[in-house]
Structure formats: structure tokens, C-alpha cells
Coordinates of C-alpha atoms in Angstrom, one line a residue:
Chain D
M778 CA 76.4 -16.4 13.6
H779 CA 74.5 -16.8 10.7
I780 CA 71.5 -14.9 9.9
T781 CA 68.0 -17.0 10.8
L782 CA 64.2 -15.7 10.7
Q783 CA 64.3 -14.5 14.1
H784 CA 66.9 -11.8 12.5
Y785 CA 64.3 -10.3 10.2
L786 CA 61.5 -10.8 12.6
T787 CA 63.5 -8.4 14.9
V788 CA 64.2 -5.7 12.5
S789 CA 60.4 -6.4 11.2
A790 CA 59.0 -5.6 14.4
L791 CA 61.2 -2.8 15.0
L792 CA 60.2 -1.2 11.7
F793 CA 56.6 -1.3 12.7
A794 CA 57.1 -0.2 16.6
V795 CA 58.9 3.0 14.9
G796 CA 56.0 3.1 12.9
L797 CA 53.4 2.9 15.2
L798 CA 55.4 5.8 17.6
G799 CA 55.8 8.0 14.4
V800 CA 51.6 7.9 14.7
I801 CA 51.3 8.2 17.9
V802 CA 53.8 11.1 18.3
R803 CA 53.4 13.1 15.5
R804 CA 51.2 15.7 14.3
N805 CA 51.1 16.0 11.0
L806 CA 48.4 14.3 8.9
L807 CA 51.1 13.3 5.9
V808 CA 54.2 12.6 8.3
I809 CA 51.1 9.8 9.9
Y810 CA 50.6 9.0 6.7
M811 CA 54.4 7.9 5.6
C812 CA 54.7 6.2 9.6
I813 CA 52.1 4.2 8.5
E814 CA 53.6 3.0 5.4
L815 CA 56.6 2.2 7.6
M816 CA 54.4 -0.3 9.3
L817 CA 52.8 -1.5 5.8
N818 CA 56.7 -2.0 4.9
A819 CA 57.5 -3.9 8.1
A820 CA 54.9 -6.1 7.7
N821 CA 56.2 -7.0 4.5
L822 CA 59.5 -8.0 5.3
A823 CA 58.0 -10.2 8.1
L824 CA 56.4 -11.7 5.0
V825 CA 59.1 -12.0 3.1
A826 CA 61.4 -13.7 5.4
F827 CA 58.3 -16.4 6.4
S828 CA 58.6 -16.9 2.8
R829 CA 61.8 -17.3 2.0
F830 CA 62.9 -19.2 4.9
T831 CA 59.6 -21.7 4.5
N832 CA 60.5 -22.4 0.9
N833 CA 57.3 -21.2 0.1
L834 CA 56.0 -18.6 -3.1
D835 CA 52.3 -17.3 -0.8
G836 CA 53.9 -14.9 1.0
Q837 CA 55.5 -13.0 -2.1
V838 CA 52.8 -13.3 -4.2
F839 CA 50.7 -11.5 -0.9
V840 CA 53.3 -8.9 -0.6
F841 CA 52.9 -8.3 -4.1
F842 CA 49.3 -7.3 -3.3
I843 CA 50.1 -5.1 -0.3
I844 CA 52.4 -3.3 -2.5
T845 CA 49.5 -2.9 -5.1
V846 CA 46.4 -2.0 -2.2
A847 CA 49.1 -0.2 -0.6
A848 CA 49.8 3.0 -4.0
A849 CA 45.9 3.0 -4.4
E850 CA 45.7 3.9 -0.7
V851 CA 48.1 6.4 -0.7
A852 CA 46.5 7.7 -3.8
V853 CA 42.8 7.9 -2.2
G854 CA 44.3 9.3 1.3
L855 CA 45.9 12.1 -0.4
A856 CA 43.5 13.0 -1.9
L857 CA 40.8 12.9 0.9
I858 CA 43.8 14.8 3.3
V859 CA 44.3 17.9 -0.3
A860 CA 40.3 17.9 0.0
L861 CA 40.8 18.2 3.8
Y862 CA 43.0 20.9 3.7
R863 CA 41.2 23.1 0.9
K864 CA 38.1 23.2 3.6
R865 CA 40.0 23.7 6.3
Q866 CA 43.4 25.0 5.6
T867 CA 45.6 22.7 7.7
A868 CA 47.0 19.0 7.7
H869 CA 47.2 19.7 11.6
V870 CA 45.3 17.1 13.6
E871 CA 45.5 19.6 16.7
D872 CA 43.1 21.6 14.0
L873 CA 40.8 19.3 13.1
T874 CA 38.7 18.6 16.2
L875 CA 35.6 18.9 14.8
M876 CA 34.1 16.2 16.7
K877 CA 35.4 16.8 20.5
N878 CA 32.6 17.8 22.5
Chain Q
M508 CA 79.7 -11.2 2.8
Q509 CA 75.7 -11.7 3.4
D510 CA 75.6 -11.6 7.3
A511 CA 77.5 -8.0 7.5
L512 CA 75.0 -6.9 4.0
F513 CA 72.4 -7.6 6.7
Y514 CA 73.5 -6.3 9.5
I515 CA 74.3 -2.9 6.9
F516 CA 70.9 -2.2 5.3
A517 CA 68.6 -3.5 8.9
A518 CA 71.0 -0.6 10.4
S519 CA 70.1 2.2 7.5
T520 CA 66.5 0.6 7.8
L521 CA 65.7 1.7 11.0
I522 CA 68.1 4.9 11.4
C523 CA 66.7 6.1 8.1
A524 CA 63.2 5.0 9.8
S525 CA 63.4 6.9 13.0
M526 CA 64.4 9.7 10.9
V527 CA 61.7 9.8 9.3
I528 CA 59.7 10.4 12.8
G529 CA 62.0 12.7 14.4
N530 CA 64.1 14.6 12.7
P531 CA 66.9 16.5 15.1
F532 CA 67.9 18.8 12.9
S533 CA 64.3 19.2 10.6
R534 CA 61.0 19.5 10.9
N535 CA 60.3 19.7 7.2
P536 CA 58.0 17.4 5.8
V537 CA 60.2 17.0 2.7
T538 CA 63.1 15.4 4.9
S539 CA 61.2 12.9 6.1
A540 CA 59.9 11.8 2.7
M541 CA 63.3 11.8 1.8
F542 CA 64.0 9.8 4.5
L543 CA 61.4 7.3 3.9
V544 CA 62.7 6.7 0.5
L545 CA 65.9 5.5 1.8
T546 CA 64.2 3.1 4.4
I547 CA 62.3 1.9 1.1
A548 CA 65.5 1.1 -0.9
S549 CA 67.3 -0.1 2.3
L550 CA 64.1 -2.4 2.4
A551 CA 64.5 -3.6 -1.1
G552 CA 68.3 -4.7 -0.2
L553 CA 67.1 -6.7 2.6
F554 CA 64.5 -8.8 -0.2
V555 CA 67.1 -9.0 -2.5
L556 CA 69.6 -10.6 0.9
L557 CA 66.0 -13.0 1.0
H558 CA 66.2 -14.0 -2.8
A559 CA 63.0 -11.5 -3.6
F560 CA 64.8 -10.0 -6.3
F561 CA 60.8 -9.3 -8.1
L562 CA 59.3 -8.2 -5.4
A563 CA 62.9 -5.4 -4.8
A564 CA 62.3 -3.9 -8.4
V565 CA 58.7 -4.0 -7.5
Q566 CA 59.1 -2.1 -4.1
V567 CA 62.1 0.5 -6.0
L568 CA 59.1 0.8 -8.7
V569 CA 56.4 1.6 -6.8
Y570 CA 57.1 2.7 -3.5
A571 CA 60.6 4.4 -4.1
G572 CA 59.0 5.3 -7.3
A573 CA 55.8 6.4 -7.7
V574 CA 53.6 6.4 -4.2
M575 CA 57.2 9.2 -2.6
V576 CA 56.4 10.8 -6.0
L577 CA 52.9 11.7 -4.9
F578 CA 54.1 12.1 -1.6
L579 CA 56.0 15.1 -2.5
F580 CA 53.9 16.5 -4.6
V581 CA 51.2 16.7 -2.3
I582 CA 53.8 18.2 0.5
M583 CA 55.0 20.9 -2.0
L584 CA 51.0 21.2 -3.0
L585 CA 50.0 22.2 0.1
D586 CA 53.0 23.7 1.2
L587 CA 53.1 22.8 5.3
K588 CA 55.0 25.7 7.0
A589 CA 53.5 25.8 9.8
E590 CA 54.6 22.3 11.1
E591 CA 58.3 24.0 12.1
R592 CA 56.7 26.5 14.8
R593 CA 54.5 23.8 16.9
K594 CA 56.1 22.4 20.0
V595 CA 56.2 18.8 20.1
K596 CA 54.4 17.5 23.8
K597 CA 56.6 15.7 26.1
F598 CA 53.3 13.4 27.5
G599 CA 52.4 12.7 24.1
V600 CA 55.9 12.0 23.6
A601 CA 56.3 10.0 26.6
A602 CA 52.8 8.2 26.7
G603 CA 53.7 6.6 22.6
L604 CA 57.3 5.7 23.7
V605 CA 55.5 3.5 26.1
C606 CA 53.4 2.5 24.6
V607 CA 54.8 1.5 21.9
S608 CA 58.1 -0.4 24.0
A609 CA 55.2 -2.4 25.3
I610 CA 54.4 -3.6 22.3
L611 CA 57.8 -4.3 21.1
G612 CA 58.6 -6.0 24.1
I613 CA 55.6 -8.3 23.5
L614 CA 56.7 -8.6 19.7
L615 CA 60.0 -9.5 20.4
A616 CA 59.2 -11.6 23.1
S617 CA 57.1 -13.6 20.9
I618 CA 59.6 -14.1 17.9
A619 CA 62.3 -15.2 20.7
R620 CA 60.2 -18.1 22.1
A621 CA 58.3 -19.2 18.6
P622 CA 59.8 -22.9 18.0
V623 CA 62.0 -22.4 15.0
D624 CA 60.8 -24.7 12.3
V625 CA 62.2 -23.3 9.1
Q626 CA 64.4 -25.0 6.4
E627 CA 68.1 -25.2 7.0
N628 CA 69.3 -24.2 3.9
P629 CA 66.5 -22.5 1.5
S630 CA 66.4 -22.5 -2.4
L631 CA 63.5 -20.7 -3.0
E632 CA 63.7 -17.9 -5.6
G633 CA 61.7 -14.7 -5.6
G634 CA 61.7 -14.3 -9.8
T635 CA 60.0 -13.4 -12.7
V636 CA 59.2 -16.8 -14.0
L637 CA 57.7 -18.5 -10.2
L638 CA 55.9 -15.4 -9.3
G639 CA 54.1 -15.1 -12.6
S640 CA 53.1 -18.8 -12.8
L641 CA 51.4 -18.4 -9.6
L642 CA 49.7 -14.5 -10.2
F643 CA 48.3 -16.1 -13.4
R644 CA 47.3 -19.7 -12.1
Q645 CA 47.0 -20.0 -8.2
Y646 CA 45.9 -16.4 -7.4
L647 CA 44.3 -15.3 -11.0
L648 CA 41.4 -14.4 -9.2
P649 CA 42.5 -12.0 -6.5
F650 CA 44.7 -10.6 -9.2
E651 CA 41.5 -9.5 -11.5
I652 CA 39.9 -8.4 -8.3
V653 CA 42.7 -6.0 -7.1
S654 CA 42.7 -4.5 -10.6
L655 CA 39.0 -3.3 -10.4
L656 CA 40.5 -2.0 -6.9
L657 CA 42.7 -0.3 -8.8
L658 CA 40.2 1.2 -11.0
V659 CA 37.7 2.1 -8.0
A660 CA 40.0 4.5 -6.5
V661 CA 41.1 5.9 -9.7
V662 CA 37.5 7.1 -9.6
G663 CA 37.4 7.3 -5.8
V664 CA 40.5 10.0 -6.6
V665 CA 39.3 11.3 -9.4
L666 CA 35.8 12.2 -7.4
L667 CA 37.7 13.5 -4.7
S668 CA 39.8 15.9 -6.3
K669 CA 37.2 17.9 -8.1
K670 CA 36.6 21.3 -7.2
E671 CA 33.7 21.4 -4.7
L672 CA 32.8 18.7 -2.8
K673 CA 28.9 17.3 -2.8

């Protein structure tokens, strides 16, 4: 059987689901951050697949921008986590209950 | 040959991704980061199969290189040891599985039902020449705005990393 657009989209959906599950289940801020990267990569895969199968390069330009913005986002997010750790000595979401009650 | 490569890369992407979130042998964030590197490398393989050569190279350079070094640097800096003592909450895992399988069901059903209106023999290749001419002609303004965004991110990170936040 030949590989079609559907195959790539299925892989992308599964990868997105794995990332989402990680965001919900894991309690470590850094691992949650990695799972967000997984979800971004799933979106990238879908965009590249669409770009290939519709003979249009715009999707790949979009992925290029997404990778750039993701790099900036990771830098800012990790700086936030480090600042948080310095203040509260934890990188665990269950210990961050300042807004609770 | 290409079909077999697709299945190999797709399987390794998904297996490594699930190892990122739930490694049965270790709860250490460093292992998660290493499996994330493997996931990204296999995704780069999928990009090559989709003839997006430039993006595959960028994926390896930026994600597996720069971003993961940043992640590992912060993991080492924070010295997270407490994670391994904590227990996973059963209820949270069950609720997460239900939510995610519902969303996955919707996604897969809509993918299966979507009309197939694609080229039979795609011939486009994402090399540097075509992508570069697109980036510097049609997408010149977003390209420049991204450079501004990176500048803002640099300034923000320096400000956040200063000794005392005010």
C-alpha cells in the first residue's frame, strides 16, 4: 500500500495525543514543557505533509517560522522556570498552589 | 523501500514520544530529554521522506541541537531529585487517558472522513533555493518580524535571569 497524506496525518494526530497526555499526566514543569514541544512537532509534521501533498511550499515556510518561534519560546519559558525555582525551590506543579482557595 | 522507511520512522517517533512521558524504568527528566532528542531525529527522517530537506536539517540543528542543550542545561542547573520519590496519581492518569482518547478519536475520525484531494505524484522539493526565494520575496515581512521577536526574547530572558526580580 502506498503512503498517503492520511498516514502522515494519523502519525501527527497520535504524536499530538501523546504530547497532550504528557501535559495532563506529568507533574514536572520541565517534562510538561517537553510535551508541549512534542505537540508543536506534531503540528509541524501535519503542515509539512500538507505542503508535500498539495504541491505548495507555503506550509514549509510556516513550519520554518514555527521552529523559530518555538526556539524563542523555549528560551523564555526556561528562564521563567529558573526564576520560579529560585523563588520557590521547586519545579513541581503540585507545589505551585499560590492561586488555590 | 520508502514505505518501509515511513513505518520505521513513524514507529520510532511514537515509541520515543511515549518514552518521553512515561518511561517505565526511570522518572529522571534527563532520560525524557534524551528520548525527546530521538523523537525529533526520527521526525527529521519523516521530513526527509516528505522531501523537506531544508526543514529536516533545521529540525536537527535547532531542536536536537540548540533547544535540547538548553533543556539539559536547565535540568542540570535545577538538580531535580525529588521527582523520583513522588507517586503518579491513578485518578489523574485515568482522567487524562479518557480526555486524550476522546480527542484522538475525533481527530482520527475526521482524518479518515476527510476528502482526499491531493496530487497523485507530488514533485515539489523543499530545498534551500525555493524556500529562500519564498522567504525573501513573499514572506519578507514575517521574516523580519521574527527577527524582532527573537530580539525581544533575548532581552526578556536576560531580564528574567537577573539576580533579583523587581
